[in-house]
PDB file of C-alpha atoms in Angstrom:
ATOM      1  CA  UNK A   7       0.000   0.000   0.000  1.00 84.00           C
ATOM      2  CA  UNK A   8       1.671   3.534  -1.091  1.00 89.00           C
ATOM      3  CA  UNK A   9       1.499   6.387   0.799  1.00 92.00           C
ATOM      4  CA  UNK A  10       0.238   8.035  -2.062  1.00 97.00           C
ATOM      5  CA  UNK A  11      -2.396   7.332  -4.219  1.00 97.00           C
ATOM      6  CA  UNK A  12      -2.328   7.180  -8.280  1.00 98.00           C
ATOM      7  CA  UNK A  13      -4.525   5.352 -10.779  1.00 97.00           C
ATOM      8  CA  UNK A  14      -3.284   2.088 -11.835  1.00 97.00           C
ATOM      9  CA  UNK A  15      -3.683   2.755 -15.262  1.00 97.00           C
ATOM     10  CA  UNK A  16      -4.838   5.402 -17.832  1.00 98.00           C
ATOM     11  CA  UNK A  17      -5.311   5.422 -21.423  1.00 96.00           C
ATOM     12  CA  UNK A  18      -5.902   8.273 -24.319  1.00 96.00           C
ATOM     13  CA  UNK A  19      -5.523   8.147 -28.218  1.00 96.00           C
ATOM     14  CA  UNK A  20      -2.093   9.419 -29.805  1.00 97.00           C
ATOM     15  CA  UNK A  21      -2.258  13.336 -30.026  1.00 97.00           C
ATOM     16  CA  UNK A  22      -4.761  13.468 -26.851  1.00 97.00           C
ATOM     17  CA  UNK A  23      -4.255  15.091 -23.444  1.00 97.00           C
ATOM     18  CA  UNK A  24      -4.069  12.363 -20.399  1.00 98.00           C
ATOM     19  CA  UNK A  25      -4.077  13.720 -16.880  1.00 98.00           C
ATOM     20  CA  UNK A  26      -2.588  11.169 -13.948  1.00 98.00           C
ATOM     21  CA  UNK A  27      -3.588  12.466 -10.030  1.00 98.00           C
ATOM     22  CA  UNK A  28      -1.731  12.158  -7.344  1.00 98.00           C
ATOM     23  CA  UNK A  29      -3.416  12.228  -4.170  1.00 98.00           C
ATOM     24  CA  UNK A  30      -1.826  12.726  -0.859  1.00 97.00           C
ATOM     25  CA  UNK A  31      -2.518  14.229   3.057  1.00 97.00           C
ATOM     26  CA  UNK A  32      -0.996  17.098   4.608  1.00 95.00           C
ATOM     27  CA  UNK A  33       2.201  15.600   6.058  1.00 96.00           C
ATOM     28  CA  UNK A  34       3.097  14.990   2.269  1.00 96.00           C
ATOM     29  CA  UNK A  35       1.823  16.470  -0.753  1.00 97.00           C
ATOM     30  CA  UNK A  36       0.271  19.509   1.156  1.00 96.00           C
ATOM     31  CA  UNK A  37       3.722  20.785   2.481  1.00 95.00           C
ATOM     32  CA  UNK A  38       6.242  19.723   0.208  1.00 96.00           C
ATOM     33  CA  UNK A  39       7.210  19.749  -3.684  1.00 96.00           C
ATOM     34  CA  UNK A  40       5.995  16.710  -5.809  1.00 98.00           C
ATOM     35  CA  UNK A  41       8.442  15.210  -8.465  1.00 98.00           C
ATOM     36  CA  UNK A  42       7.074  12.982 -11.197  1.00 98.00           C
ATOM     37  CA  UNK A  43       9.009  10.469 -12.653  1.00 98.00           C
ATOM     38  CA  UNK A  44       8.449   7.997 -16.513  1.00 98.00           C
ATOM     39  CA  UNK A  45       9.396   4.888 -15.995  1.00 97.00           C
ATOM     40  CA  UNK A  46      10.236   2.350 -18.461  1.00 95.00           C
ATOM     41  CA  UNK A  47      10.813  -1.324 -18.397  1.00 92.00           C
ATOM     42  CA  UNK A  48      14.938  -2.053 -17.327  1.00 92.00           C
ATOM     43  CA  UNK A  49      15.637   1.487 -17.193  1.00 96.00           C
ATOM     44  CA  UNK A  50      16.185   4.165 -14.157  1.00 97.00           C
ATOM     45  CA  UNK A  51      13.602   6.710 -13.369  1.00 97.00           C
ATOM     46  CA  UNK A  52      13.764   9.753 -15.538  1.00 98.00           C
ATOM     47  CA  UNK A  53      12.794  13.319 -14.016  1.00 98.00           C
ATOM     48  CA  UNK A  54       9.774  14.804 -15.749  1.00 98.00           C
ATOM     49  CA  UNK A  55       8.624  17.452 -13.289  1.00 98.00           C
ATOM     50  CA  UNK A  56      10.482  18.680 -10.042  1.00 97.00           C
ATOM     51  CA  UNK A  57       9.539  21.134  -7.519  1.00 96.00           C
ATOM     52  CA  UNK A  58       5.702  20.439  -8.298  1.00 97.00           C
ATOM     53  CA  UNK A  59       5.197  22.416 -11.635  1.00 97.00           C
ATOM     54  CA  UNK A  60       9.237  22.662 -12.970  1.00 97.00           C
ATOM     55  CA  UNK A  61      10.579  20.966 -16.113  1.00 98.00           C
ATOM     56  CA  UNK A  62      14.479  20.296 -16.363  1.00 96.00           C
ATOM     57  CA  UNK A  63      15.852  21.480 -18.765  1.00 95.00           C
ATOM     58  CA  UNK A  64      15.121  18.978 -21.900  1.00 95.00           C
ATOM     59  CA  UNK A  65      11.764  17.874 -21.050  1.00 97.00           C
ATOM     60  CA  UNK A  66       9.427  18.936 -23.588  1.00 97.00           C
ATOM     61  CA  UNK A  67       6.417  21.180 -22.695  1.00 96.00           C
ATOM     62  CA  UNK A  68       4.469  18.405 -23.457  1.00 98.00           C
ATOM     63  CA  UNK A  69       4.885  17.463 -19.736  1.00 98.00           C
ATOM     64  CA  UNK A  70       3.058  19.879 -17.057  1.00 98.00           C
ATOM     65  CA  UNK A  71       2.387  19.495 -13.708  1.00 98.00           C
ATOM     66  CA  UNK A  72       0.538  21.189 -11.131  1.00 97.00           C
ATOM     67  CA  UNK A  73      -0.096  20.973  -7.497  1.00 98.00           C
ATOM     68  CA  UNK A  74      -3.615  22.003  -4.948  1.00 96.00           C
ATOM     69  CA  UNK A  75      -3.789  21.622  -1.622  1.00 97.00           C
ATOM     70  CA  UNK A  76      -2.906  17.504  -0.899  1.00 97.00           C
ATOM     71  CA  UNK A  77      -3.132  16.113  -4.817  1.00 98.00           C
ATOM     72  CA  UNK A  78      -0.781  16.709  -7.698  1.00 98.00           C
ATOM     73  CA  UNK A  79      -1.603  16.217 -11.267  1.00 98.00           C
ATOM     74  CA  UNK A  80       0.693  15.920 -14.212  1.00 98.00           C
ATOM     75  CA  UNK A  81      -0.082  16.488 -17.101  1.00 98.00           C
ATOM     76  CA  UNK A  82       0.734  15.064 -20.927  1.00 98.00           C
ATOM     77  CA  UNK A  83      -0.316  16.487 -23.992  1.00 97.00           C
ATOM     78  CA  UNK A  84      -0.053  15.277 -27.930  1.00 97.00           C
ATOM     79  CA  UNK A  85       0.233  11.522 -26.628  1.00 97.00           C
ATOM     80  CA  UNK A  86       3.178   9.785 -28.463  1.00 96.00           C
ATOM     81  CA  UNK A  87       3.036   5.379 -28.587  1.00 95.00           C
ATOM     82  CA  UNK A  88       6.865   6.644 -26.866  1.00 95.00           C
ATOM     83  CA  UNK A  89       5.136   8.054 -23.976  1.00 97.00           C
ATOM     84  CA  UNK A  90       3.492   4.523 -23.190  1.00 97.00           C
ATOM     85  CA  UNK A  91       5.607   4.360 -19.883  1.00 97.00           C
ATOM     86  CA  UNK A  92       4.929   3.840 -16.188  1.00 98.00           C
ATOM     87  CA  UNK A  93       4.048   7.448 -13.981  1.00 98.00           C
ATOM     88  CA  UNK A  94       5.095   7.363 -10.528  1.00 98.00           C
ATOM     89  CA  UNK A  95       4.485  10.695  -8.060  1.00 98.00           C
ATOM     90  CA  UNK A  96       6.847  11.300  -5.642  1.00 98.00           C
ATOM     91  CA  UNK A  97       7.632  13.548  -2.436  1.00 98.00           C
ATOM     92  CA  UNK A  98       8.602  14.178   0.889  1.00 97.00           C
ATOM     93  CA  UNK A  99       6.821  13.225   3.545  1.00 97.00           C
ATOM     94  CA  UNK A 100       7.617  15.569   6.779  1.00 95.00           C
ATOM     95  CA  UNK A 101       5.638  13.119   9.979  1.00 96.00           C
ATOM     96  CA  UNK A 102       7.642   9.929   8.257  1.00 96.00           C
ATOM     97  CA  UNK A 103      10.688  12.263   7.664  1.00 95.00           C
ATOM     98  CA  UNK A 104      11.108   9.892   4.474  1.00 96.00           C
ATOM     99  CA  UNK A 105      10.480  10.151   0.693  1.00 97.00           C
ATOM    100  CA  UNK A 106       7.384   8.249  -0.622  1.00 97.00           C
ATOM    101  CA  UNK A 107       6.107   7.241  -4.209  1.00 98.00           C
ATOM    102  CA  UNK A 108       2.680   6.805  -5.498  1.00 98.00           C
ATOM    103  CA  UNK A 109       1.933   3.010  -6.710  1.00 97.00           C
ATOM    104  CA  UNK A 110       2.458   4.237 -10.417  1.00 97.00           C
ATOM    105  CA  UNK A 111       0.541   4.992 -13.070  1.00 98.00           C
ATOM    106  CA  UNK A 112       0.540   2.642 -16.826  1.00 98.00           C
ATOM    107  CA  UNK A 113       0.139   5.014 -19.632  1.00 98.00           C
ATOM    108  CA  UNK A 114      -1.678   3.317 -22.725  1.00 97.00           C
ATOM    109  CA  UNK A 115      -1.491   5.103 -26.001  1.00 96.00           C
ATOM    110  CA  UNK A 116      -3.810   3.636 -27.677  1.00 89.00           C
TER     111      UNK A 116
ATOM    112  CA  UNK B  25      27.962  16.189 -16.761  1.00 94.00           C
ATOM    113  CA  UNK B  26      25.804  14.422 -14.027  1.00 96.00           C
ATOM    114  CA  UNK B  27      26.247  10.494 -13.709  1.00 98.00           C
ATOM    115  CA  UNK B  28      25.971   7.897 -11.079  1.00 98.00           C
ATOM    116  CA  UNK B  29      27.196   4.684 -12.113  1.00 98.00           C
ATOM    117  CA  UNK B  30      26.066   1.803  -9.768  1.00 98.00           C
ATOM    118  CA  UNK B  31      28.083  -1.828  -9.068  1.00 98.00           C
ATOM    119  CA  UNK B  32      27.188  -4.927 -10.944  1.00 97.00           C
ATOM    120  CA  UNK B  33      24.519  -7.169  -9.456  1.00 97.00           C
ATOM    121  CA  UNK B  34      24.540  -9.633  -6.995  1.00 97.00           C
ATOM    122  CA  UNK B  35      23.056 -13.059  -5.863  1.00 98.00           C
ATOM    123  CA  UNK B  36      22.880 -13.653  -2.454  1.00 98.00           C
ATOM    124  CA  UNK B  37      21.498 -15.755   0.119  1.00 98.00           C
ATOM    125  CA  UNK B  38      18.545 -15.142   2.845  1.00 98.00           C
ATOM    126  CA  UNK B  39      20.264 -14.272   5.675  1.00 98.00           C
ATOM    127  CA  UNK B  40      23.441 -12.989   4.255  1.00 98.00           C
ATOM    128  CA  UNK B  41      24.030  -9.155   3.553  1.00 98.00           C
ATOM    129  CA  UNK B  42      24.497  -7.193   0.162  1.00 98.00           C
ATOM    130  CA  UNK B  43      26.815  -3.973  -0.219  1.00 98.00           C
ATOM    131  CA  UNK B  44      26.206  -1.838  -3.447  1.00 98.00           C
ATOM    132  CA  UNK B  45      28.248   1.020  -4.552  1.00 98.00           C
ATOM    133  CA  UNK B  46      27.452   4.307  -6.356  1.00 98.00           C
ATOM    134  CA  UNK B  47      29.975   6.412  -7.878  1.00 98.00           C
ATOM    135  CA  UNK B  48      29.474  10.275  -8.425  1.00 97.00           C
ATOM    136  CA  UNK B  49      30.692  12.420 -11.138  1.00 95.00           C
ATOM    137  CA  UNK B  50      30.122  15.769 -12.317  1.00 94.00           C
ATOM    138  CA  UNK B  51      28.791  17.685  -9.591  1.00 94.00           C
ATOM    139  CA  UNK B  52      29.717  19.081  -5.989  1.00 93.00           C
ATOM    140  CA  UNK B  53      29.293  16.515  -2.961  1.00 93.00           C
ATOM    141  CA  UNK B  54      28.784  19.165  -0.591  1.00 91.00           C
ATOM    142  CA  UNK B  55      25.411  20.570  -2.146  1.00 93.00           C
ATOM    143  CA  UNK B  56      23.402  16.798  -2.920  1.00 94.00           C
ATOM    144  CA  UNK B  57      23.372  13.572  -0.859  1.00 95.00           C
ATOM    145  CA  UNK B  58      22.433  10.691  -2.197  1.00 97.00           C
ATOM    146  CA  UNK B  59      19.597   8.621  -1.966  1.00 98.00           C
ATOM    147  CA  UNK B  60      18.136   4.733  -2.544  1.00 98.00           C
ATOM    148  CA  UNK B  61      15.284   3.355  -4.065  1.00 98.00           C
ATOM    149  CA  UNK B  62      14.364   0.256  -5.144  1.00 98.00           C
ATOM    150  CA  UNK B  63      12.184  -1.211  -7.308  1.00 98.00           C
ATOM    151  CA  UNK B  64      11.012  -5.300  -6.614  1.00 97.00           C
ATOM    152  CA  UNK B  65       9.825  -7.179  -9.181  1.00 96.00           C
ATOM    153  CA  UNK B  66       5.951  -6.383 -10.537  1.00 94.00           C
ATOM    154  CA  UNK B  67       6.105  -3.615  -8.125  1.00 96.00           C
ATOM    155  CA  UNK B  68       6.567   0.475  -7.339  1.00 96.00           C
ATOM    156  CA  UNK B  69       9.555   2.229  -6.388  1.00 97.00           C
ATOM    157  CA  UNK B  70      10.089   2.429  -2.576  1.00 98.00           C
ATOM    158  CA  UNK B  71      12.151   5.075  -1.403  1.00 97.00           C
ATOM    159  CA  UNK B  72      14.890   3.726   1.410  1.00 98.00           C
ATOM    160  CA  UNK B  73      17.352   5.858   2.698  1.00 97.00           C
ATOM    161  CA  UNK B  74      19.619   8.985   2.367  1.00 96.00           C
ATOM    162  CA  UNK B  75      23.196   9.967   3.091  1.00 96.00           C
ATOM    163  CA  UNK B  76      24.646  13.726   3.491  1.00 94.00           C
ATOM    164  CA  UNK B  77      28.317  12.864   1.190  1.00 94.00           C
ATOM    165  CA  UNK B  78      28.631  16.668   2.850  1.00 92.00           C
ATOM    166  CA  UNK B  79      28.526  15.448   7.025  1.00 92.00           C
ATOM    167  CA  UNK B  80      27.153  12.125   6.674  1.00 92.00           C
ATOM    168  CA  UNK B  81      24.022  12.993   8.244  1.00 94.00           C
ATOM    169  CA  UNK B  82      21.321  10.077   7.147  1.00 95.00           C
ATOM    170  CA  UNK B  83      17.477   9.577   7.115  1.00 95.00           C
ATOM    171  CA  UNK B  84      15.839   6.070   6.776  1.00 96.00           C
ATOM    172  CA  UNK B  85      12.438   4.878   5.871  1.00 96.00           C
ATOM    173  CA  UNK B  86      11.212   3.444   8.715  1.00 96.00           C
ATOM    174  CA  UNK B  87      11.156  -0.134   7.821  1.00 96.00           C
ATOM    175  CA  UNK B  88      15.263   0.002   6.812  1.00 97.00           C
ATOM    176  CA  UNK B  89      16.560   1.832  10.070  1.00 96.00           C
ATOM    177  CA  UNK B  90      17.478  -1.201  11.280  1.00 97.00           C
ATOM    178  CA  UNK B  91      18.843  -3.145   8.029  1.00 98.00           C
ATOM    179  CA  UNK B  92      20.530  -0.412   6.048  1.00 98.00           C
ATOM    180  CA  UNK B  93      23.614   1.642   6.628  1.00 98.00           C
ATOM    181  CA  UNK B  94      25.273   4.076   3.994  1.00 98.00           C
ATOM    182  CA  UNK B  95      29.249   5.004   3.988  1.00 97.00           C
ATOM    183  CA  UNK B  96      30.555   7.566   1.992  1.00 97.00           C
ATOM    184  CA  UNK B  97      34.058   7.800   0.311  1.00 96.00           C
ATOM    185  CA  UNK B  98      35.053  11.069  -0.273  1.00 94.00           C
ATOM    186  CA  UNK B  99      38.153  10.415  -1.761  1.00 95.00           C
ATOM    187  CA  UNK B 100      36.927   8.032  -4.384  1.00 96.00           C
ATOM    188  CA  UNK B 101      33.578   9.996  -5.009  1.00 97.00           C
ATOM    189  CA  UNK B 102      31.630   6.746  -3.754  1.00 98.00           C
ATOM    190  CA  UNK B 103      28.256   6.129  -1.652  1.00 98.00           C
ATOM    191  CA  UNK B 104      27.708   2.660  -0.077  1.00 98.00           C
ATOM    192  CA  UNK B 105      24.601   1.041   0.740  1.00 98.00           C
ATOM    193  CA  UNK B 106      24.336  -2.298   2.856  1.00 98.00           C
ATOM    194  CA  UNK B 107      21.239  -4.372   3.232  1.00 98.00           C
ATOM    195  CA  UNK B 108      21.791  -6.732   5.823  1.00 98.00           C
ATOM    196  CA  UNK B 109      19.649 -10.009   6.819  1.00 98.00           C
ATOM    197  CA  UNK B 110      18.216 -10.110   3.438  1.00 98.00           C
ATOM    198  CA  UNK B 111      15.315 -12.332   2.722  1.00 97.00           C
ATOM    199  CA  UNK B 112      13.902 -12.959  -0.629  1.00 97.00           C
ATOM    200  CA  UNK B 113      11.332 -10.484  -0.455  1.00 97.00           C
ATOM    201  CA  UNK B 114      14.320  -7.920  -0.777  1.00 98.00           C
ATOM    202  CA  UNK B 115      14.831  -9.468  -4.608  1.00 98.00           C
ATOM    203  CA  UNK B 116      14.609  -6.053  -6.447  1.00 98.00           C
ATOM    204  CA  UNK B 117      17.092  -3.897  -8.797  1.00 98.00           C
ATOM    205  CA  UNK B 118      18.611  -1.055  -6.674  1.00 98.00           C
ATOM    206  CA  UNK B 119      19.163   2.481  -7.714  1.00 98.00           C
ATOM    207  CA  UNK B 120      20.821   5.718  -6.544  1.00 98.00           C
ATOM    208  CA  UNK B 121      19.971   9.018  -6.540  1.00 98.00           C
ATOM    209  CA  UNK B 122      21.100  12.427  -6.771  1.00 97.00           C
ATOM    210  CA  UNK B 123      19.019  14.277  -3.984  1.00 95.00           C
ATOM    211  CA  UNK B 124      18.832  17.696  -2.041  1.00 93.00           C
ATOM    212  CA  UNK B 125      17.731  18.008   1.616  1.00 91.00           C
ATOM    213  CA  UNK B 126      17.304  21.420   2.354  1.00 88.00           C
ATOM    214  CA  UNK B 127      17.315  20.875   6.570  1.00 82.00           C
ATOM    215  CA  UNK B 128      14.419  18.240   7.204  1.00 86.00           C
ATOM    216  CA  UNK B 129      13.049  18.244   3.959  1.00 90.00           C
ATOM    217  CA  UNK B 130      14.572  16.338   0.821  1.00 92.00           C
ATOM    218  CA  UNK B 131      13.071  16.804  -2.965  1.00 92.00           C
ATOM    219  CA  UNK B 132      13.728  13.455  -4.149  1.00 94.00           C
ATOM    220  CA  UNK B 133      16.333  12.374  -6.748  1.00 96.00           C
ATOM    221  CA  UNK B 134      17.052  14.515 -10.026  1.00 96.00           C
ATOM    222  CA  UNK B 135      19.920  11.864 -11.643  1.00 97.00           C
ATOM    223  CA  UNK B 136      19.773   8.531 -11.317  1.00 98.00           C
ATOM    224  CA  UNK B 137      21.862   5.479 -11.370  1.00 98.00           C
ATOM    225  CA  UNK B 138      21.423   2.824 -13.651  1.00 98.00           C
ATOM    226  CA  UNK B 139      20.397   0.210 -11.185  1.00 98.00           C
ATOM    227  CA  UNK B 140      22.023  -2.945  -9.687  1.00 98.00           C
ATOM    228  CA  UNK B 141      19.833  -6.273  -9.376  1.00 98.00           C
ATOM    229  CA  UNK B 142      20.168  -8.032  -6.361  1.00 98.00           C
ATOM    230  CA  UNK B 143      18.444 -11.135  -6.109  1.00 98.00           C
ATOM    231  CA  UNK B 144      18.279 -13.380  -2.634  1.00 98.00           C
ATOM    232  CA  UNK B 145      17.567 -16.902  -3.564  1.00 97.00           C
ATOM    233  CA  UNK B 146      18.639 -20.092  -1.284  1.00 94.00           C
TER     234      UNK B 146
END
């Protein structure tokens, strides 16, 4: 059981938009930043979003992310079959003094 | 440029401990610590632990305080993370992190390693 909570799966057509939520309690999402992380089979996480709504440098615009009160939301628009990837939502959580990850999120292009 | 590159990966047996390494380049030690998360098979990334390579100050999830302990070597640029008493359950690939903690608060890993499978089997 994560401490936070994501959809196990979501799917969209290529070129649509695809929201994933994040949901989390105060301790967590409601005072710290949110990273979101793709995912892909036998490969390390890669940084999409850091600091709740912040692309590094390289990630395309596609990728958005925005964050209200306890949940987090990113955000993917002009689906690619290469986006097909896992989504996992990330922070800190300040009573558990510890980082926790959503369960992920599977990302079907259909 | 930023890059963590991880030891090779290990089978081991229940009971017996694992030590993986993670070796920094390309950025100051003083400002990021470094953190580990695994990944089991089938399963989400769990975040672990976290080592200061500044002070070696550390913060553990709760359920590896008592199996995990991180070493840093300055000289060599290296983080080490041991998993002791390992039981199969612990059968996941291993990765490092580039992190900042900014006092209590950390805002997860930026880089990443490139993993290291360890897999307990008797």
């Amino acid at each position: 059981q994560s401490v936070l909570t994501q959809p196990p799966s979501v799917s969209a057509a290529p070129g649509q938009r695809v929201t994933i939520p994040c949901s989390g309690i105060s301790s967590n999402i409601g005072n710290n930043h949110v990273a979101w992380y793709q995912k892909l089979p036998g490969t390390a996480p890669k940084l999409l979003i850091f600091e709740s709504d912040k692309r590094p440098s390289g990630i395309p615009d596609r990728f958005s992310g925005s964050k209200s009160g306890t949940s987090a939301t990113l955000g993917i628009t002009g689906l690619q079959t290469g986006d097909e990837a896992d989504y996992y939502c990330g922070t800190w959580d300040s009573s558990l003094s510890a980082g926790v990850f959503g369960g992920g999120t599977k990302l079907t292009v259909l | 440029q930023v890059q963590l590159v991880q030891s090779a990966g290990e089978v081991k047996k229940p009971g017996a401990s694992v030590k993986v390494s993670c070796k920094a380049f390309g950025y100051n030690l003083n400002t990021y610590g470094i953190t580990w998360v695994r990944q089991a098979p089938g399963q989400g990334l769990e975040w672990m632990a976290w080592i200061s390579t500044y002070n070696g100050d550390t913060k553990f999830a709760h359920k590896f305080q008592d199996r995990v302990s991180m070493t840093t070597e300055t000289s060599t640029r290296t983080v080490y993370m041991e998993l002791r008493s390992l039981r199969s359950d612990d059968t996941a690939v291993y990765y490092c992190g580039r992190e900042f903690c900014d006092g209590d608060r950390c805002y997860l890993p930026d880089y990443w390693g490139q993993g290291t499978l360890v897999t307990v089997s008797s």
